[in-house]
Tab-separated table of C-alpha atoms and ligand atoms in Angstrom:
chain	number	residue	atom	x	y	z
A	295	UNK	CA	11.326	9.774	4.777
A	296	UNK	CA	8.413	7.211	5.731
A	297	UNK	CA	9.072	4.367	7.910
A	298	UNK	CA	10.078	0.807	5.978
A	299	UNK	CA	6.699	-0.135	4.742
A	300	UNK	CA	4.514	-3.095	6.043
A	301	UNK	CA	4.784	-5.529	3.585
A	302	UNK	CA	6.064	-8.384	5.221
A	303	UNK	CA	3.989	-11.688	4.930
A	304	UNK	CA	2.448	-10.531	1.957
A	305	UNK	CA	3.865	-11.073	-1.350
A	306	UNK	CA	6.946	-9.098	-2.902
A	307	UNK	CA	6.297	-8.939	-6.506
A	308	UNK	CA	6.145	-5.218	-6.936
A	309	UNK	CA	7.195	-4.415	-3.919
A	310	UNK	CA	10.145	-6.572	-3.729
A	311	UNK	CA	12.709	-3.397	-3.671
A	312	UNK	CA	11.257	-1.489	-0.906
A	313	UNK	CA	13.151	-0.839	1.732
A	314	UNK	CA	16.436	-2.165	0.405
A	315	UNK	CA	19.417	0.256	0.912
A	316	UNK	CA	20.143	2.385	-1.895
A	317	UNK	CA	17.663	1.350	-4.066
A	318	UNK	CA	16.534	4.698	-5.223
A	319	UNK	CA	19.635	5.190	-6.588
A	320	UNK	CA	19.910	4.306	-10.487
A	321	UNK	CA	23.202	2.556	-10.068
A	322	UNK	CA	21.977	-0.105	-7.486
A	323	UNK	CA	18.467	-0.326	-9.351
A	324	UNK	CA	20.340	-1.088	-12.711
A	325	UNK	CA	22.121	-3.862	-11.062
A	326	UNK	CA	19.048	-4.902	-9.991
A	327	UNK	CA	17.636	-5.159	-13.511
A	328	UNK	CA	16.090	-1.733	-13.742
A	329	UNK	CA	15.527	-0.616	-17.366
A	330	UNK	CA	16.271	-4.115	-18.716
A	331	UNK	CA	12.606	-4.301	-19.531
A	332	UNK	CA	12.331	-0.728	-21.625
A	333	UNK	CA	14.857	-2.109	-23.559
A	334	UNK	CA	12.985	-5.159	-24.624
A	335	UNK	CA	9.706	-3.021	-24.996
A	336	UNK	CA	11.629	-0.728	-27.414
A	337	UNK	CA	12.761	-3.552	-29.440
A	338	UNK	CA	9.075	-4.520	-30.196
A	339	UNK	CA	6.604	-2.628	-32.163
A	340	UNK	CA	4.817	-0.290	-29.994
A	341	UNK	CA	1.295	-1.861	-30.795
A	342	UNK	CA	2.615	-5.307	-29.957
A	343	UNK	CA	3.727	-3.596	-26.388
A	344	UNK	CA	0.107	-2.387	-26.017
A	345	UNK	CA	-1.298	-5.809	-27.019
A	346	UNK	CA	1.228	-7.519	-24.577
A	347	UNK	CA	-0.177	-5.088	-21.911
A	348	UNK	CA	-4.016	-5.701	-22.696
A	349	UNK	CA	-3.350	-9.501	-22.678
A	350	UNK	CA	-1.868	-9.500	-19.185
A	351	UNK	CA	-5.082	-8.316	-17.741
A	352	UNK	CA	-3.525	-5.120	-15.820
A	353	UNK	CA	-6.461	-2.968	-14.483
A	354	UNK	CA	-5.791	0.642	-13.185
A	355	UNK	CA	-5.160	0.757	-9.264
A	356	UNK	CA	-6.312	4.237	-9.149
A	357	UNK	CA	-9.909	3.855	-8.742
A	358	UNK	CA	-11.702	2.914	-11.641
A	359	UNK	CA	-10.381	-0.543	-12.632
A	360	UNK	CA	-10.149	-0.097	-16.379
A	361	UNK	CA	-7.973	-1.941	-18.302
A	362	UNK	CA	-4.783	-0.401	-18.845
A	363	UNK	CA	-3.652	-1.560	-22.019
A	364	UNK	CA	-7.700	-0.971	-23.296
A	365	UNK	CA	-6.768	2.458	-22.599
A	366	UNK	CA	-3.796	2.811	-24.585
A	367	UNK	CA	-5.416	1.316	-27.403
A	368	UNK	CA	-7.976	4.198	-27.386
A	369	UNK	CA	-5.361	6.851	-28.807
A	370	UNK	CA	-6.362	7.644	-32.395
A	371	UNK	CA	-3.464	6.822	-35.001
A	372	UNK	CA	-3.453	9.966	-36.462
A	373	UNK	CA	-3.054	12.634	-33.932
A	374	UNK	CA	0.285	13.900	-32.406
A	375	UNK	CA	1.546	14.993	-30.132
A	376	UNK	CA	0.956	12.658	-27.534
A	377	UNK	CA	1.420	12.684	-23.893
A	378	UNK	CA	1.587	10.494	-20.790
A	379	UNK	CA	0.329	11.768	-17.342
A	380	UNK	CA	1.472	9.730	-14.322
A	381	UNK	CA	-1.414	10.458	-11.567
A	382	UNK	CA	0.694	10.592	-8.396
A	383	UNK	CA	-1.785	12.589	-6.777
A	384	UNK	CA	-2.969	9.859	-4.276
A	385	UNK	CA	-5.691	11.690	-2.182
A	386	UNK	CA	-8.425	9.104	-1.346
A	387	UNK	CA	-8.511	8.833	2.450
A	388	UNK	CA	-7.069	5.448	3.499
A	389	UNK	CA	-4.921	5.433	0.452
A	390	UNK	CA	-1.180	5.517	1.100
A	391	UNK	CA	0.369	3.316	-1.259
A	392	UNK	CA	2.095	4.882	-4.397
A	393	UNK	CA	3.751	6.916	-2.073
A	394	UNK	CA	5.823	3.686	-1.188
A	395	UNK	CA	6.421	3.276	-5.029
A	396	UNK	CA	7.540	6.945	-5.350
A	397	UNK	CA	9.856	6.795	-2.380
A	398	UNK	CA	11.296	3.236	-2.556
A	399	UNK	CA	11.366	2.258	-6.323
A	400	UNK	CA	11.044	5.506	-8.509
A	401	UNK	CA	12.684	3.765	-11.050
A	402	UNK	CA	10.358	1.288	-11.514
A	403	UNK	CA	7.604	3.749	-11.449
A	404	UNK	CA	9.911	5.501	-14.570
A	405	UNK	CA	10.777	2.553	-16.385
A	406	UNK	CA	6.939	1.708	-16.778
A	407	UNK	CA	6.088	5.218	-17.589
A	408	UNK	CA	8.704	5.404	-20.236
A	409	UNK	CA	7.356	1.791	-21.723
A	410	UNK	CA	3.689	3.384	-21.654
A	411	UNK	CA	5.143	6.353	-23.540
A	412	UNK	CA	6.847	4.134	-25.899
A	413	UNK	CA	3.842	1.967	-26.415
A	414	UNK	CA	1.305	5.060	-27.557
A	415	UNK	CA	4.653	7.008	-28.915
A	416	UNK	CA	4.506	9.904	-26.375
A	417	UNK	CA	6.754	12.697	-26.578
A	418	UNK	CA	6.721	13.612	-23.059
A	419	UNK	CA	5.515	12.107	-19.725
A	420	UNK	CA	4.210	14.420	-16.626
A	421	UNK	CA	4.496	13.068	-13.274
A	422	UNK	CA	1.797	14.772	-11.488
A	423	UNK	CA	2.628	14.642	-7.357
A	424	UNK	CA	0.305	15.674	-4.918
A	425	UNK	CA	1.397	18.875	-3.200
A	426	UNK	CA	1.769	17.373	0.149
A	427	UNK	CA	4.117	14.657	-0.873
A	428	UNK	CA	7.658	16.766	-0.413
A	429	UNK	CA	9.854	13.741	0.145
A	430	UNK	CA	8.600	11.811	-3.016
A	431	UNK	CA	9.271	14.655	-5.290
A	432	UNK	CA	12.596	14.974	-3.947
A	433	UNK	CA	13.182	11.219	-4.910
A	434	UNK	CA	11.258	11.577	-8.381
A	435	UNK	CA	13.341	14.533	-8.936
A	436	UNK	CA	16.430	12.813	-8.438
A	437	UNK	CA	15.733	9.540	-10.207
A	438	UNK	CA	14.603	11.707	-13.568
A	439	UNK	CA	17.920	13.390	-13.644
A	440	UNK	CA	19.816	10.233	-13.184
A	441	UNK	CA	17.794	8.643	-15.918
A	442	UNK	CA	18.239	11.455	-17.997
A	443	UNK	CA	22.180	11.511	-17.642
A	444	UNK	CA	22.024	7.922	-18.655
A	445	UNK	CA	20.213	8.503	-21.862
A	446	UNK	CA	17.200	6.954	-20.749
A	447	UNK	CA	14.999	10.215	-20.914
A	448	UNK	CA	15.676	12.637	-23.692
A	449	UNK	CA	16.606	12.282	-27.573
A	450	UNK	CA	17.136	8.876	-29.405
A	451	UNK	CA	16.103	7.019	-26.341
A	452	UNK	CA	18.288	3.947	-26.688
A	453	UNK	CA	19.273	4.565	-30.252
A	454	UNK	CA	15.487	3.891	-31.375
A	455	UNK	CA	15.212	7.199	-32.973
A	456	UNK	CA	12.111	7.862	-30.492
A	457	UNK	CA	12.410	10.916	-27.945
A	458	UNK	CA	10.836	11.664	-24.737
A	459	UNK	CA	10.899	13.877	-21.920
A	460	UNK	CA	9.961	13.406	-18.410
A	461	UNK	CA	8.616	16.653	-16.294
A	462	UNK	CA	7.514	16.789	-12.465
A	463	UNK	CA	4.308	18.581	-11.602
A	464	UNK	CA	2.796	19.308	-8.318
A	465	UNK	CA	-0.689	19.623	-7.281
A	466	UNK	CA	-1.565	22.390	-4.501
A	467	UNK	CA	-3.475	19.675	-2.015
A	468	UNK	CA	-6.881	19.577	-4.170
A	469	UNK	CA	-8.377	16.135	-3.785
A	470	UNK	CA	-9.991	16.559	-7.132
A	471	UNK	CA	-6.966	17.053	-9.131
A	472	UNK	CA	-7.180	13.431	-8.744
A	473	UNK	CA	-9.629	13.134	-11.274
A	474	UNK	CA	-8.103	12.825	-14.567
A	475	UNK	CA	-9.616	15.737	-16.394
A	476	UNK	CA	-9.293	17.912	-13.407
A	477	UNK	CA	-5.719	17.004	-13.263
A	478	UNK	CA	-4.967	17.886	-17.069
A	479	UNK	CA	-6.801	21.226	-16.240
A	480	UNK	CA	-4.275	21.806	-13.260
A	481	UNK	CA	-1.479	20.877	-15.484
A	482	UNK	CA	-2.412	23.314	-18.390
A	483	UNK	CA	-2.223	25.974	-15.500
A	484	UNK	CA	-5.887	26.379	-14.784
A	485	UNK	CA	-8.359	25.632	-11.716
A	486	UNK	CA	-8.177	21.827	-11.623
A	487	UNK	CA	-11.821	21.712	-12.384
A	488	UNK	CA	-13.221	18.479	-13.823
A	489	UNK	CA	-13.936	18.572	-17.508
A	490	UNK	CA	-17.625	18.095	-18.792
A	491	UNK	CA	-18.042	14.472	-20.450
A	492	UNK	CA	-18.349	13.640	-23.415
A	493	UNK	CA	-15.242	13.280	-24.483
A	494	UNK	CA	-14.884	10.739	-21.629
A	495	UNK	CA	-11.289	9.343	-22.475
A	496	UNK	CA	-8.271	11.748	-22.470
A	497	UNK	CA	-6.610	9.288	-24.547
A	498	UNK	CA	-8.608	10.699	-27.453
A	499	UNK	CA	-8.475	14.539	-26.304
A	500	UNK	CA	-6.497	15.266	-23.275
A	501	UNK	CA	-3.825	17.503	-22.499
A	502	UNK	CA	-3.831	20.682	-24.815
A	503	UNK	CA	-6.847	18.694	-26.603
A	504	UNK	CA	-3.967	16.168	-27.360
A	505	UNK	CA	-4.174	12.156	-27.101
A	506	UNK	CA	-3.132	11.687	-23.233
A	507	UNK	CA	-2.745	8.679	-21.313
A	508	UNK	CA	-3.302	9.061	-17.787
A	509	UNK	CA	-2.338	5.901	-15.544
A	510	UNK	CA	-2.109	5.892	-11.927
A	511	UNK	CA	1.405	5.215	-10.452
A	512	UNK	CA	0.630	1.738	-9.044
A	513	UNK	CA	-0.713	0.825	-12.362
A	514	UNK	CA	2.293	1.976	-14.535
A	515	UNK	CA	4.954	0.217	-12.119
A	516	UNK	CA	3.367	-3.146	-12.940
A	517	UNK	CA	4.462	-2.744	-16.610
A	518	UNK	CA	8.215	-3.623	-16.215
A	519	UNK	CA	7.311	-6.489	-14.175
A	520	UNK	CA	4.803	-7.970	-16.782
A	521	UNK	CA	7.579	-7.739	-19.310
A	522	UNK	CA	9.814	-9.800	-16.706
A	523	UNK	CA	7.353	-12.518	-16.303
A	524	UNK	CA	5.100	-12.273	-19.335
A	525	UNK	CA	1.148	-11.554	-19.786
A	526	UNK	CA	0.369	-14.903	-19.169
A	527	UNK	CA	2.100	-15.415	-15.973
A	528	UNK	CA	1.216	-12.026	-14.745
A	529	UNK	CA	-2.909	-12.869	-15.637
A	530	UNK	CA	-2.608	-16.200	-13.988
A	531	UNK	CA	-1.323	-14.562	-10.711
A	532	UNK	CA	-4.322	-12.846	-9.733
A	533	UNK	CA	-8.102	-13.930	-10.041
A	534	UNK	CA	-10.115	-14.035	-13.385
A	535	UNK	CA	-10.169	-10.614	-15.020
A	536	UNK	CA	-7.989	-9.233	-12.000
A	537	UNK	CA	-4.342	-9.772	-13.524
A	538	UNK	CA	-1.440	-10.037	-10.868
A	539	UNK	CA	-0.883	-8.468	-7.442
A	540	UNK	CA	-2.141	-5.340	-5.459
A	541	UNK	CA	-1.134	-3.161	-3.064
A	542	UNK	CA	-3.382	-2.880	-0.181
A	543	UNK	CA	-3.492	-0.039	2.442
A	544	UNK	CA	-5.113	-1.300	5.601
A	545	UNK	CA	-6.354	1.059	7.924
A	546	UNK	CA	-8.870	1.580	10.760
A	547	UNK	CA	-9.605	-0.774	14.030
A	548	UNK	CA	-6.836	-3.265	12.961
A	549	UNK	CA	-3.726	-4.426	15.210
A	550	UNK	CA	-1.314	-4.212	12.037
A	551	UNK	CA	-2.068	-1.396	9.614
A	552	UNK	CA	-0.142	-0.845	6.471
A	553	UNK	CA	0.579	-1.681	3.103
A	554	UNK	CA	0.456	-5.066	2.110
A	555	UNK	CA	1.057	-6.779	-1.389
A	556	UNK	CA	-1.300	-9.785	-2.605
A	557	UNK	CA	-2.560	-11.287	-5.307
A	558	UNK	CA	-5.569	-9.993	-6.668
A	559	UNK	CA	-8.477	-11.947	-5.257
A	560	UNK	CA	-7.199	-12.879	-2.026
A	561	UNK	CA	-9.580	-13.674	0.678
A	562	UNK	CA	-10.355	-10.492	2.977
A	563	UNK	CA	-9.812	-12.740	5.945
A	564	UNK	CA	-6.173	-13.099	4.957
A	565	UNK	CA	-5.618	-9.442	5.047
A	566	UNK	CA	-7.682	-8.494	7.997
A	567	UNK	CA	-6.762	-11.134	10.172
A	568	UNK	CA	-3.365	-13.109	9.145
A	569	UNK	CA	-1.710	-10.064	8.300
A	570	UNK	CA	-3.471	-7.342	9.793
A	571	UNK	CA	-3.630	-9.119	13.181
A	572	UNK	CA	-7.281	-9.022	13.499
A	573	UNK	CA	-9.335	-6.154	15.128
A	574	UNK	CA	-8.167	-3.999	17.902
A	575	UNK	CA	-9.075	-4.618	21.309
A	576	UNK	CA	-10.188	-8.215	20.067
A	577	UNK	CA	-13.545	-6.310	19.330
A	578	UNK	CA	-15.881	-7.698	16.382
A	579	UNK	CA	-15.916	-6.592	12.981
A	580	UNK	CA	-18.968	-4.186	12.587
A	581	UNK	CA	-18.489	-3.056	8.837
A	582	UNK	CA	-15.838	-2.681	6.235
A	583	UNK	CA	-14.916	0.012	3.824
A	584	UNK	CA	-13.322	-1.991	0.707
A	585	UNK	CA	-11.804	0.582	-1.629
A	586	UNK	CA	-11.282	4.035	-0.181
A	587	UNK	CA	-13.941	6.591	1.841
A	588	UNK	CA	-16.005	6.832	-1.451
A	589	UNK	CA	-17.088	2.932	-1.275
A	590	UNK	CA	-20.140	1.764	-0.165
A	591	UNK	CA	-19.859	0.114	3.140
A	592	UNK	CA	-20.213	-3.329	3.707
A	593	UNK	CA	-21.458	-5.031	6.986
A	594	UNK	CA	-19.666	-7.692	8.547
A	595	UNK	CA	-21.854	-10.617	7.590
A	596	UNK	CA	-21.533	-9.142	4.147
A	597	UNK	CA	-17.790	-9.371	3.909
A	598	UNK	CA	-17.310	-12.992	5.281
A	599	UNK	CA	-16.470	-14.446	2.142
A	600	UNK	CA	-15.291	-11.570	0.191
A	601	UNK	CA	-12.230	-11.780	-2.156
A	602	UNK	CA	-10.084	-8.912	-2.870
A	603	UNK	CA	-10.717	-8.216	-6.632
A	604	UNK	CA	-12.867	-5.571	-8.774
A	605	UNK	CA	-15.643	-7.961	-9.318
A	606	UNK	CA	-15.869	-9.959	-6.109
A	607	UNK	CA	-16.116	-6.523	-4.400
A	608	UNK	CA	-18.737	-5.397	-6.826
A	609	UNK	CA	-20.464	-8.621	-6.293
A	610	UNK	CA	-20.862	-7.832	-2.751
A	611	UNK	CA	-22.511	-4.336	-3.263
A	612	UNK	CA	-19.437	-2.127	-3.322
A	613	UNK	CA	-16.222	-1.458	-5.199
A	614	UNK	CA	-12.695	-2.186	-4.983
A	615	UNK	CA	-11.393	1.398	-5.706
A	616	UNK	CA	-7.867	2.178	-4.719
A	617	UNK	CA	-7.782	-0.908	-2.504
A	618	UNK	CA	-7.775	1.249	0.622
A	619	UNK	CA	-9.398	-1.249	3.272
A	620	UNK	CA	-10.858	0.202	6.225
A	621	UNK	CA	-12.119	-2.321	9.254
A	622	UNK	CA	-14.680	-0.573	11.522
A	623	UNK	CA	-14.998	-2.610	14.623
A	624	UNK	CA	-18.411	-2.135	17.198
A	625	UNK	CA	-16.973	0.594	19.006
A	626	UNK	CA	-17.217	2.962	16.140
A	627	UNK	CA	-20.444	5.294	15.437
A	628	UNK	CA	-21.778	5.511	11.910
A	629	UNK	CA	-22.897	8.737	12.355
A	630	UNK	CA	-19.612	9.839	13.553
A	631	UNK	CA	-18.068	8.029	10.482
A	632	UNK	CA	-20.424	9.940	8.315
A	633	UNK	CA	-19.928	13.366	9.850
A	634	UNK	CA	-15.885	12.619	8.841
A	635	UNK	CA	-16.732	11.841	5.553
A	636	UNK	CA	-19.004	14.657	4.776
A	637	UNK	CA	-16.439	16.887	6.287
A	638	UNK	CA	-13.724	15.836	3.747
A	639	UNK	CA	-16.069	15.962	0.718
A	640	UNK	CA	-17.638	19.197	1.707
A	641	UNK	CA	-14.279	20.660	1.703
A	642	UNK	CA	-13.098	19.106	-1.581
A	643	UNK	CA	-15.955	19.917	-3.486
A	644	UNK	CA	-14.601	22.185	-6.272
A	645	UNK	CA	-18.021	24.023	-6.478
A	646	UNK	CA	-18.538	23.486	-10.462
A	647	UNK	CA	-21.817	21.566	-10.061
A	648	UNK	CA	-24.595	22.666	-8.043
A	649	UNK	CA	-25.971	19.212	-6.487
A	650	UNK	CA	-22.185	18.575	-4.994
A	651	UNK	CA	-21.283	22.166	-3.825
A	652	UNK	CA	-24.586	22.374	-1.985
A	653	UNK	CA	-25.270	18.888	-1.276
A	654	UNK	CA	-21.932	18.195	0.280
A	655	UNK	CA	-22.552	21.013	2.863
A	656	UNK	CA	-26.252	20.073	3.388
A	657	UNK	CA	-25.256	16.507	4.373
A	658	UNK	CA	-22.414	17.851	6.523
A	659	UNK	CA	-24.927	20.442	8.384
A	660	UNK	CA	-27.547	17.502	8.556
A	661	UNK	CA	-25.121	14.944	10.039
A	662	UNK	CA	-23.742	17.833	12.431
A	663	UNK	CA	-27.262	18.594	13.913
A	664	UNK	CA	-28.216	14.978	14.183
A	665	UNK	CA	-24.923	14.398	16.194
A	666	UNK	CA	-25.436	17.455	18.395
A	667	UNK	CA	-29.224	15.980	19.664
A	668	UNK	CA	-30.754	18.919	17.665
A	669	UNK	CA	-31.885	16.438	14.841
A	670	UNK	CA	-35.380	15.566	13.609
A	671	UNK	CA	-36.761	12.429	12.267
A	672	UNK	CA	-37.120	13.659	8.818
A	673	UNK	CA	-33.161	14.579	8.829
A	674	UNK	CA	-32.347	11.099	8.447
A	675	UNK	CA	-34.716	10.477	5.585
A	676	UNK	CA	-33.457	13.570	3.892
A	677	UNK	CA	-29.760	12.734	4.417
A	678	UNK	CA	-30.522	9.949	1.824
A	679	UNK	CA	-32.713	12.249	-0.462
A	680	UNK	CA	-29.965	14.674	-0.413
A	681	UNK	CA	-27.247	12.176	-0.985
A	682	UNK	CA	-29.685	10.503	-3.762
A	683	UNK	CA	-30.063	13.926	-5.369
A	684	UNK	CA	-26.041	14.327	-5.968
A	685	UNK	CA	-26.029	10.418	-7.038
A	686	UNK	CA	-25.217	10.600	-11.199
A	687	UNK	CA	-26.053	14.340	-11.483
A	688	UNK	CA	-22.723	15.984	-11.272
A	689	UNK	CA	-19.800	16.403	-13.435
A	690	UNK	CA	-17.387	14.218	-11.771
A	691	UNK	CA	-17.292	11.128	-9.575
A	692	UNK	CA	-16.588	13.124	-6.217
A	693	UNK	CA	-20.498	13.448	-6.545
A	694	UNK	CA	-20.832	9.763	-6.021
A	695	UNK	CA	-17.665	9.578	-3.899
A	696	UNK	CA	-19.971	11.307	-1.305
A	697	UNK	CA	-23.428	10.028	-2.232
A	698	UNK	CA	-22.428	6.082	-2.271
A	699	UNK	CA	-21.140	6.057	1.259
A	700	UNK	CA	-23.855	8.124	2.854
A	701	UNK	CA	-26.952	6.066	1.099
A	702	UNK	CA	-25.124	2.884	2.487
A	703	UNK	CA	-24.453	4.134	5.737
A	704	UNK	CA	-27.968	5.174	6.213
A	705	UNK	CA	-29.748	2.533	4.364
A	706	UNK	CA	-27.396	-0.352	6.728
A	707	UNK	CA	-27.083	1.346	9.662
A	708	UNK	CA	-30.348	3.474	9.784
A	709	UNK	CA	-30.807	2.434	13.637
A	710	UNK	CA	-27.920	4.379	14.854
A	711	UNK	CA	-29.355	7.689	13.057
A	712	UNK	CA	-32.680	6.810	14.538
A	713	UNK	CA	-31.639	6.517	17.901
A	714	UNK	CA	-30.114	9.993	17.853
A	715	UNK	CA	-33.129	12.146	16.507
A	716	UNK	CA	-36.475	13.227	18.269
A	717	UNK	CA	-39.744	11.741	16.861
B	239	SF4	S1	-18.757	16.773	-8.528
B	239	SF4	FE1	-18.226	18.049	-7.160
B	239	SF4	S2	-15.905	18.201	-7.198
B	239	SF4	FE2	-16.751	17.186	-9.303
B	239	SF4	S3	-17.186	18.766	-10.793
B	239	SF4	FE3	-18.940	18.939	-9.793
B	239	SF4	S4	-18.723	20.292	-7.806
B	239	SF4	FE4	-16.673	19.747	-8.679
């Protein structure tokens, strides 16, 4: 089991039950109000549930930041059966917040997933947990059994006539199964290879060709909270177009790394200095990776007034992604950072498309050569060029995930690469 999460100092809205003794058991969870919002939701029309979530401004917290309610509304009216997939394949380097929900408040996630399933009239929920999450798996397994025993999962839930089962599934430690169509392929028992697009939305053609909503753990866990306080209040907690709060995984060169819950749109300085305690050794911040390893790097001066929401980070030239904020201080070599990132993506490329399969390996070999002192001047240009040749030319977003950071590292810290190569 993880240590008690480091959420102190932030707000405790989604995370209010984290660390409370006995919270993972259904009896204590129900005493604290678990499943009351499901009762409220199933008394509504399914389309009104979707409309409420849409009005709340809830966006996906898995990476893309797409409107959750909008996604639910894409389900075709005449196609059955329908499924909900909970994406618990949390693998983006730097991201470690869904794990806390799975471990500390499994009934919150189950309630959110059930409300989503009711809204789209799904008959089955799959919870796809990354292979390395052994303990979260056990907690969820227990929670599902408890909810089933209470009649909250199964036939004729709460006397509504609607039936829905929940099934756990596990990945095998492959990053790419966090991509929603890779996850679906894996659930179907195939290799976790992302699908060609179009179709763009599994909501129309998903698991076994049927309408499927794929939402991340944190996203679905917000749904009961939205019912509790209302869509308007939830929207008002964040910044424009960014409803509610978010769980930010803070790591890198900070004194107090951890997961912090903050209203969307909170200034970066609050996370980094007030909660994170500032930069290790009181060194200077050199750069910031704001949204997991696949986001563009920002120089320190580019994030002085940065606010932590999707629009603000995009306007600064990067993306909020999975809200994994990594601080990089002046002692860190950006070429070394490139090596670390390239190793990961070269290992995780599924090999399905040539630019990604070959390009990730080329980037890794080039940056290794540069760091070993065998680099040539043109290698730095080639590094950028290879990344550019991957960008936008692949089946899934892993291509961008390696191209965007590489291009931004080389562009913004070119002098560090040049200093390592021969003329
Ligand atoms: S971009 Fe990479 S990970 Fe994605 S489908 Fe192509 S080869 Fe596989």
